[in-house]
XYZ file of C-alpha atoms in Angstrom:
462
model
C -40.163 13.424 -47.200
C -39.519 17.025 -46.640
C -35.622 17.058 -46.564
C -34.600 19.812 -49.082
C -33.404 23.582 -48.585
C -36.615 25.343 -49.040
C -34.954 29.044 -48.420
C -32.563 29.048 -51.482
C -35.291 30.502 -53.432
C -38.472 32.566 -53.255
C -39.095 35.625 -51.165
C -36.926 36.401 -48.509
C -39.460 38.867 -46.792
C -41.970 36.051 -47.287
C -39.517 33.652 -45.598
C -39.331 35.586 -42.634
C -42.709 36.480 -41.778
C -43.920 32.957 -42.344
C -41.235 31.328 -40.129
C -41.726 34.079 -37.657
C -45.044 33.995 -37.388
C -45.533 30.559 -37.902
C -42.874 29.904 -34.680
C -44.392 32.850 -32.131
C -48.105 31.159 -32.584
C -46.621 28.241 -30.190
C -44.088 30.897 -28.415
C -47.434 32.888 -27.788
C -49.234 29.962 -26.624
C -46.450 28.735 -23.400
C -46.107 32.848 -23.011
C -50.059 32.995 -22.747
C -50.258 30.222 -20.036
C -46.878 32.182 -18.067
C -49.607 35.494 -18.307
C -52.570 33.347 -16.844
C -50.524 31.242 -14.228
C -49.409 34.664 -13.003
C -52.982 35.944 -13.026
C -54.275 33.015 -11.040
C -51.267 33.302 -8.555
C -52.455 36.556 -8.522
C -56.282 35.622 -7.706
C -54.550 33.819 -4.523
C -54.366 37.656 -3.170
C -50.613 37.049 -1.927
C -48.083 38.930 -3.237
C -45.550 37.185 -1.921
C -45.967 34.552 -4.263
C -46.620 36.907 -7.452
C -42.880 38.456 -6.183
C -41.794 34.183 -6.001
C -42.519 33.865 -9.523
C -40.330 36.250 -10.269
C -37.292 35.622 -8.715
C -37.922 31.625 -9.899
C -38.201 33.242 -13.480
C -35.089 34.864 -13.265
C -33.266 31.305 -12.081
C -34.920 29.353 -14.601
C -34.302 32.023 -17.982
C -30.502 31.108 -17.085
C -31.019 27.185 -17.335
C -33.437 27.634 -20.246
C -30.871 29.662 -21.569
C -28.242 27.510 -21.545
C -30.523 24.958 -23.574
C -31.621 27.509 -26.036
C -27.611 27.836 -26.752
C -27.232 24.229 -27.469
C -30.172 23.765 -29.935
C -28.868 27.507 -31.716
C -25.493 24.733 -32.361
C -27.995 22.022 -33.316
C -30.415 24.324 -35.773
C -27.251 26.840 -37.069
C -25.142 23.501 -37.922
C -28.374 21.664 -39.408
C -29.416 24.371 -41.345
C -25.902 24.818 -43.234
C -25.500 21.066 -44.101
C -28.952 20.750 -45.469
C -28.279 24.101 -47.224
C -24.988 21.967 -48.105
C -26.858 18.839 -49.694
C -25.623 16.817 -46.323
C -28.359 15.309 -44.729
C -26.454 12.823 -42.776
C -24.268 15.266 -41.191
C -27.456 17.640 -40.465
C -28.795 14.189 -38.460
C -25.893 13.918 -36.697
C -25.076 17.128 -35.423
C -28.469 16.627 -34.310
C -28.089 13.630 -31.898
C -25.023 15.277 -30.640
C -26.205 18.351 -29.329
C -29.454 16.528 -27.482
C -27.251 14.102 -26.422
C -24.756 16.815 -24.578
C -27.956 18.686 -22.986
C -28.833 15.712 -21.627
C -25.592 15.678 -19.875
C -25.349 18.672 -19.233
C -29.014 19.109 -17.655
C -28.194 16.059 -15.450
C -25.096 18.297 -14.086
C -26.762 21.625 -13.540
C -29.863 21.337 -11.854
C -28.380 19.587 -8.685
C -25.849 22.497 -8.736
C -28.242 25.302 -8.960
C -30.749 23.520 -6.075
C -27.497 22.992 -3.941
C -26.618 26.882 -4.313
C -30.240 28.359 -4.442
C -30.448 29.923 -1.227
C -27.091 32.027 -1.935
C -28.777 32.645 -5.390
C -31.708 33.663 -4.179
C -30.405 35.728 -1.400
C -28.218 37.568 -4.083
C -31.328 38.078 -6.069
C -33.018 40.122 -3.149
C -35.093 37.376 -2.203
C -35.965 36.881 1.664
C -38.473 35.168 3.821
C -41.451 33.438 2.604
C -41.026 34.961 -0.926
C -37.462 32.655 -0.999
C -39.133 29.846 0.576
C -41.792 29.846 -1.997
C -39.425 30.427 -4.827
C -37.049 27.336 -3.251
C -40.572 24.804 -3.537
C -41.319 25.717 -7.345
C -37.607 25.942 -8.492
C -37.245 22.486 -6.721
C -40.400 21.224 -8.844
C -39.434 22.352 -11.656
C -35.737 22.076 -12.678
C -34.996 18.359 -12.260
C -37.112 18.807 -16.072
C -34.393 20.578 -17.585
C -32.817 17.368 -19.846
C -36.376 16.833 -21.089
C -36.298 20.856 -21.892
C -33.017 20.056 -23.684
C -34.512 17.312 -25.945
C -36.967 19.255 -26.913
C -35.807 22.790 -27.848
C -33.090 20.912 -29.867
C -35.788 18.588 -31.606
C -37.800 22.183 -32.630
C -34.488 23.918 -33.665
C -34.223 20.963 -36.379
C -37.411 20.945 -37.491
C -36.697 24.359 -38.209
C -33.540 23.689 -40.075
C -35.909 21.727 -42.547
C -38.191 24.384 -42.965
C -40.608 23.387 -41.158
C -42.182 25.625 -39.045
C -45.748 24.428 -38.688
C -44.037 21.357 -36.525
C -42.252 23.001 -34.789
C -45.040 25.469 -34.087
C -47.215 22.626 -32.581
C -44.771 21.522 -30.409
C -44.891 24.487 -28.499
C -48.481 24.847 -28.877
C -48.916 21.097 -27.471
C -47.177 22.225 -24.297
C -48.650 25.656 -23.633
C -51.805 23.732 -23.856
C -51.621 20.723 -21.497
C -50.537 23.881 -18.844
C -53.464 26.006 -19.706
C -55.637 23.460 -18.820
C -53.976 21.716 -15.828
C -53.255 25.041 -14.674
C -56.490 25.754 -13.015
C -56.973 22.372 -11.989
C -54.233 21.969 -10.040
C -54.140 25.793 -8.801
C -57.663 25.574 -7.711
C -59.499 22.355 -8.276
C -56.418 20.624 -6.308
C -55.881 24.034 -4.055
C -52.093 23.164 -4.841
C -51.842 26.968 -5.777
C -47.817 27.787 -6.328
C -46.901 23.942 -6.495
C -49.867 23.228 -8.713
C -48.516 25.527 -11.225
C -45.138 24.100 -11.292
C -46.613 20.693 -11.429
C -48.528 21.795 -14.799
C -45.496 23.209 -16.112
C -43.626 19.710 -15.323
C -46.211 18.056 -17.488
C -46.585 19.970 -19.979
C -42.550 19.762 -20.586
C -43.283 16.235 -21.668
C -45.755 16.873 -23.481
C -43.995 19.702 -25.765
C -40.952 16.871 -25.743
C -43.680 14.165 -27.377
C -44.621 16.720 -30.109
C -41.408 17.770 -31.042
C -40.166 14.375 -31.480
C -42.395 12.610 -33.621
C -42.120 14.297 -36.497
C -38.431 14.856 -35.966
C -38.098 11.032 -35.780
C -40.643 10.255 -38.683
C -41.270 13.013 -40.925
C -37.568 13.986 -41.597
C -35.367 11.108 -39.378
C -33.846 14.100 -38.003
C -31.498 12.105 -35.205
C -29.346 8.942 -35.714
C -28.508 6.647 -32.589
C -26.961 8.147 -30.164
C -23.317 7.078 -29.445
C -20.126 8.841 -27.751
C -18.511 7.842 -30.722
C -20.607 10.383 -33.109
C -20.422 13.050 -29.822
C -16.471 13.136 -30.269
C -16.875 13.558 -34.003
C -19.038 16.498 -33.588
C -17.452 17.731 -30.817
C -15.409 20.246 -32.532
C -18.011 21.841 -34.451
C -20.679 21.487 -31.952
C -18.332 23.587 -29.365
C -17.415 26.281 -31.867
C -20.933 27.418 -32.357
C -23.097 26.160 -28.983
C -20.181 27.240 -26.095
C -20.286 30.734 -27.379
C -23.593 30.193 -27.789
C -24.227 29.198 -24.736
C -22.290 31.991 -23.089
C -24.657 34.317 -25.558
C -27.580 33.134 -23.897
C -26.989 33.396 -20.404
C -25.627 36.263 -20.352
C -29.570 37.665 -20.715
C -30.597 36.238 -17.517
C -27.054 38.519 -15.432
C -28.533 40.734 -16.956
C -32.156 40.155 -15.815
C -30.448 39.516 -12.407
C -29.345 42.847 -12.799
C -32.531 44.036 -12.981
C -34.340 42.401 -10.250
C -31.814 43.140 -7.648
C -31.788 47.274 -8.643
C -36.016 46.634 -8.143
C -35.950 44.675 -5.326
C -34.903 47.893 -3.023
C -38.340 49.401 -4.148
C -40.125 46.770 -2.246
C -42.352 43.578 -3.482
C -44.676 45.730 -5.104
C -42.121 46.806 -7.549
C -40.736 42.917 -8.249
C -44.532 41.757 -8.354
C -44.719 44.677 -11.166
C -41.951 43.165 -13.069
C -42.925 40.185 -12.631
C -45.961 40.976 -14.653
C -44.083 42.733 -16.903
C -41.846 39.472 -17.270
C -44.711 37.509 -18.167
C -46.396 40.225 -20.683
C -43.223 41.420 -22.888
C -42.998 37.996 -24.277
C -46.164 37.107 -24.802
C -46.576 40.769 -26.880
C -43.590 40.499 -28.755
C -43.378 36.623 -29.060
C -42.932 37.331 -32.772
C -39.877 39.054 -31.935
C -38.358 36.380 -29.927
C -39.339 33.933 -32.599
C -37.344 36.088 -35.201
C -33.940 34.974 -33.994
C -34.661 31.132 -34.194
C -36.239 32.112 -37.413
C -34.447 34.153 -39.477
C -31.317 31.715 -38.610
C -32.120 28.519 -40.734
C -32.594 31.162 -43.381
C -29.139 32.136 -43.111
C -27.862 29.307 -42.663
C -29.312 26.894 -46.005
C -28.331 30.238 -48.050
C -24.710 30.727 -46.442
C -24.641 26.597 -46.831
C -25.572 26.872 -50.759
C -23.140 29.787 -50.802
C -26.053 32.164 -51.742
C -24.822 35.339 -50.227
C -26.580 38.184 -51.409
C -29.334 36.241 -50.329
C -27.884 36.191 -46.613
C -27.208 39.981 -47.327
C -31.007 39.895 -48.163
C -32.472 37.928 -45.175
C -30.719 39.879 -42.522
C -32.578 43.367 -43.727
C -35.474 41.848 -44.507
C -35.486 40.602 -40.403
C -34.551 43.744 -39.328
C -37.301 45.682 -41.504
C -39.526 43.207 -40.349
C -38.765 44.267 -36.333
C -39.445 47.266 -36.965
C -43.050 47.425 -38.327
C -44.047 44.449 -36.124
C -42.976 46.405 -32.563
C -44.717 49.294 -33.725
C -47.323 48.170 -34.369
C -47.413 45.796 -30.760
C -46.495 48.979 -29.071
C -49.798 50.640 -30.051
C -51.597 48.146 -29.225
C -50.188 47.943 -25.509
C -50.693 51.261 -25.154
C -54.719 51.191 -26.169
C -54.429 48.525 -23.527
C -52.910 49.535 -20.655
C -55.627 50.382 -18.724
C -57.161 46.700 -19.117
C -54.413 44.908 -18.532
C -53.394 46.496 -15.255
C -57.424 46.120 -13.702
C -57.075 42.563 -15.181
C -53.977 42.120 -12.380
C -55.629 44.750 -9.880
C -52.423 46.363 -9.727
C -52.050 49.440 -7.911
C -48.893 51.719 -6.468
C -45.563 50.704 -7.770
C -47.155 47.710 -9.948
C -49.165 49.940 -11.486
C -46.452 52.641 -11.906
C -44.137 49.922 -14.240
C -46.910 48.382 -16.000
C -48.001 51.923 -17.405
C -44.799 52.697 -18.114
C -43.859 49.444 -20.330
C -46.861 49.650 -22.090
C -45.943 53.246 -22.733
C -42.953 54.556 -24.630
C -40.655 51.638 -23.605
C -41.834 49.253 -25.903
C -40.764 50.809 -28.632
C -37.269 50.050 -27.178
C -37.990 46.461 -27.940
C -37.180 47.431 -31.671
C -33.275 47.369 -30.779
C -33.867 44.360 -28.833
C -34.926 42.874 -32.151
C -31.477 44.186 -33.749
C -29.454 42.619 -31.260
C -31.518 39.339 -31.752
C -31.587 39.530 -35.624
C -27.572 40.270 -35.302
C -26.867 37.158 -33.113
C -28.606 34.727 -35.363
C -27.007 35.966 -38.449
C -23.219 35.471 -36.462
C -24.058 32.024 -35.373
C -24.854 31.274 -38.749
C -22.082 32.928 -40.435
C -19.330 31.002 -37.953
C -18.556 34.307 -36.099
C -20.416 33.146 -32.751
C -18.103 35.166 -30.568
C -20.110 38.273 -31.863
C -22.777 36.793 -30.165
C -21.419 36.858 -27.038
C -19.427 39.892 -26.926
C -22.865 41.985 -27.887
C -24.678 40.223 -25.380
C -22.161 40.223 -22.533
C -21.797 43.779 -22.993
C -25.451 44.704 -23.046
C -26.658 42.865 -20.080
C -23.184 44.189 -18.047
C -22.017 47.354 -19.530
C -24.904 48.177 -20.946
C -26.830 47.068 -18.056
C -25.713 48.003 -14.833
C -24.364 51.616 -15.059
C -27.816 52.595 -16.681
C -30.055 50.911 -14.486
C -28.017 52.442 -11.363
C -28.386 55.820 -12.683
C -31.923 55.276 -13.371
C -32.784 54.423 -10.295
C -31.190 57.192 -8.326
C -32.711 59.358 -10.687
C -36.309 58.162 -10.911
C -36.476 55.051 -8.499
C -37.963 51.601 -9.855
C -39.233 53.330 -12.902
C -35.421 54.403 -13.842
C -34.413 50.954 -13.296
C -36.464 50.076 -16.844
C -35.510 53.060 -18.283
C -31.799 52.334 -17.947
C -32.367 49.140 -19.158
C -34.095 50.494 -22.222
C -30.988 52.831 -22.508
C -28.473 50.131 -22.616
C -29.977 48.093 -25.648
C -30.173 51.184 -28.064
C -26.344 51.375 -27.714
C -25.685 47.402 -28.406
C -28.048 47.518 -31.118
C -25.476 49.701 -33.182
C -22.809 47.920 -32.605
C -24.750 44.848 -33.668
C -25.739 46.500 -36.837
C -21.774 47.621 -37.786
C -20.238 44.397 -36.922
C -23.256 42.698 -38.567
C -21.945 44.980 -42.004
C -18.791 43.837 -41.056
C -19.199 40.300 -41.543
C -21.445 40.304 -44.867
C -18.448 42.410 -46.760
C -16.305 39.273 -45.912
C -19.029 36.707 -47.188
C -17.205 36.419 -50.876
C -14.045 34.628 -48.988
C -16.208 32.337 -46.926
C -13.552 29.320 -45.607
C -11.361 32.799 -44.621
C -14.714 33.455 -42.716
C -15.188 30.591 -40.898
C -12.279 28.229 -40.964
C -12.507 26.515 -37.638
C -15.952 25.711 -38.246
C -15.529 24.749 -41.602
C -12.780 22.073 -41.049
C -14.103 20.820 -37.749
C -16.999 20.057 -39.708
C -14.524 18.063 -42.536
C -12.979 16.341 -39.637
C -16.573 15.039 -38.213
C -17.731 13.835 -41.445
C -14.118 11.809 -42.422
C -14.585 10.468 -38.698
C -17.751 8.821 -39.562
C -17.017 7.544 -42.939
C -14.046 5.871 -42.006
């Protein structure tokens, strides 16, 4: 029964890479089937409903968002107590954090559907592109508990250490869409609703993997009770409501985005779109890093290991930096390809030659900000989070991408955005030095965490 720290020891480097790669293999597989659903939308020769999926995208990265912040509470607190020698706790930490997105994604679906036409309308949407948008949001968000589960069932099996698991959860889903996609997109002729239908399924289907071996490889939940929720609550809140805040604040700032393009016409949101659907999938290693490197952090800040946290952090960043390099050259080899694949011409083509160009090099102080992020929520500074990612996707945001765009249209809208994230990325990187000089007093670091967590565990022993 794999419940041991497995990161107190051993290569740190080694550590990361595994658990990154190991994680983006079923990150690349659900980003894979969001590149071919687009492409087969695509095949349908509307653009309308190329633009749909975009502004749906942008709606759904903020309730995905707000579940990614609740398992970062579930994994970060996990991780420490196992680091800590406190399995029980780890469990129930656990069972409160999937029990509060289930709440939670009761509440905020209804609220979103209720608003979406405002939302939408904000987002530049109009017409039949909104109308279209409206049908697969409506399909799809009532899944958002089931999202909730899930994520937070993955973000413990990666507090154990275990990747692979948590690897084939992912994989599980992005398969059952990849092959009901087609099906239901052209063997049904559903074509938009098919492919939120597919994406429906395959929800439960990523929830069924995650779960078993949650449940019996590591009996990573207890049962669920509001009792054990109001023990937890304290600590759960410290880390997932900044957390949470962390995490949406990427889709403002995508909103951001898309409402700059949208004056450039539907070609230009249809090229983001795309772009939307490829940055992921080419840099799914990156966006696996921050779930990744966190556990890491976490067992070793647990054990009180901290020139090993010291360690993990540079080793993440150093890590970045070679990997988006070396993604960056391959985009650019393939540029051509991938924009014949999509048939894109005009403004489409414009942006997709332009990301694969220089500007994904810029993901490298994406990277720094993610890398930064999972080190605070780890190290009980979670706030850091959310200040650094408020202020990119605002500050850092908007200004750019205005001036950008009066400058050199839709193309200066990604440039701007590019701009913003080199600035963030240094701040990051001090405050990120800032926190590792104070690791030798570490209840001085993180006393609110720290005693909520105290207050939890005397709750359930009494």
């Amino acid at each position: 029964m794999a419940q041991k720290a497995v990161f107190l020891e051993g290569s740190l480097m080694r550590h990361v890479s595994v658990m990154s790669f190991t994680a983006s293999i079923g990150l690349m597989a659900m980003f894979a089937v969001d590149f071919v659903d687009m492409l087969f939308i695509s095949m349908l020769g509307n653009q309308a409903l190329a633009a749909a999926i975009g502004y749906a995208g942008t709606i759904l990265f903020f309730t995905n968002s707000i579940n990614i912040g609740l398992s970062i509470a579930a994994g970060s607190l996990a991780a420490r107590s196992i680091g800590a020698d406190d399995i029980p706790a780890a469990r129930s930490y656990a069972t409160s954090v999937a029990t509060l997105g289930v709440i939670i994604g009761l509440i905020v679906p209804p609220l979103v559907l209720f608003n979406l036409s405002t939302i939408l309308g904000f987002l530049g949407a109009e017409g039949e592109v909104a109308r279209l948008a409206t049908r697969y949001l409506t399909i799809i968000l009532p899944t958002m508990p089931i999202v909730a589960i899930g994520i937070t069932g993955m973000a413990i099996l990666r507090a154990f250490g275990d990747a692979r698991r948590s690897m084939f959860a992912t994989l599980a889903g992005g398969v059952v869409n990849a092959v009901l996609d087609p099906l239901f997109i052209f063997g049904f002729g559903l074509g938009l609703d098919g492919a939120a239908i597919a994406t429906v399924i395959s929800r439960f289907a990523m929830l069924a993997a995650a779960m078993y071996p949650v449940l019996k490889v590591h009996q990573g939940f207890t049962r669920p009770s509001l009792f054990g929720v109001r023990g937890d609550l304290a600590a759960v809140s410290a880390i997932a409501a900044p957390a949470v805040l962390t995490n949406i604040a990427t889709p403002v700032g995508s909103a951001i985005v898309t409402r700059e393009i949208a004056q450039f016409g539907t070609d230009a949101v249809a090229g983001m779109a795309v772009i939307g659907r490829l940055m992921p999938l080419a840099f799914a290693v990156i966006l696996a890093l921050s779930g990744a490197i966190g556990p890491i952090v976490g067992q070793n800040f647990g054990a009180r290991q901290f020139d090993r946290v010291k360690g993990a952090y540079n080793a993440g960043i150093v890590f970045a930096g070679v990997y988006v390099v070396l993604a960056s050259a391959v985009l650019f080899v393939l540029r051509g390809p991938i924009a014949d694949v999509f048939e894109a011409q005009g403004m489409t083509l414009t942006l997709i030659y332009l990301f694969c160009g220089p500007l994904a090099l810029a993901s490298f102080f994406n990277a720094v900000i993610f890398v930064g992020n999972a080190s605070f929520n780890n190290l009980g500074h979670p706030m850091y989070s959310s200040w650094i990612n408020w202020g990119r996707n605002t500050i850092g945001m908007w200004p750019f991408v205005i001036v950008g765009a009066q400058y050199w249209g839709a193309s200066g809208v990604l440039i701007g955005q590019a701009a913003g994230g080199v600035v963030f990325a240094l701040i990051s990187w001090l405050l990120v030095r800032r926190v590792s000089e104070g690791l030798l007093h570490p209840v001085e670091a993180d006393p609110f965490v720290e005693q909520s967590r105290l207050h939890a565990l005397s709750g359930r022993n009494r």
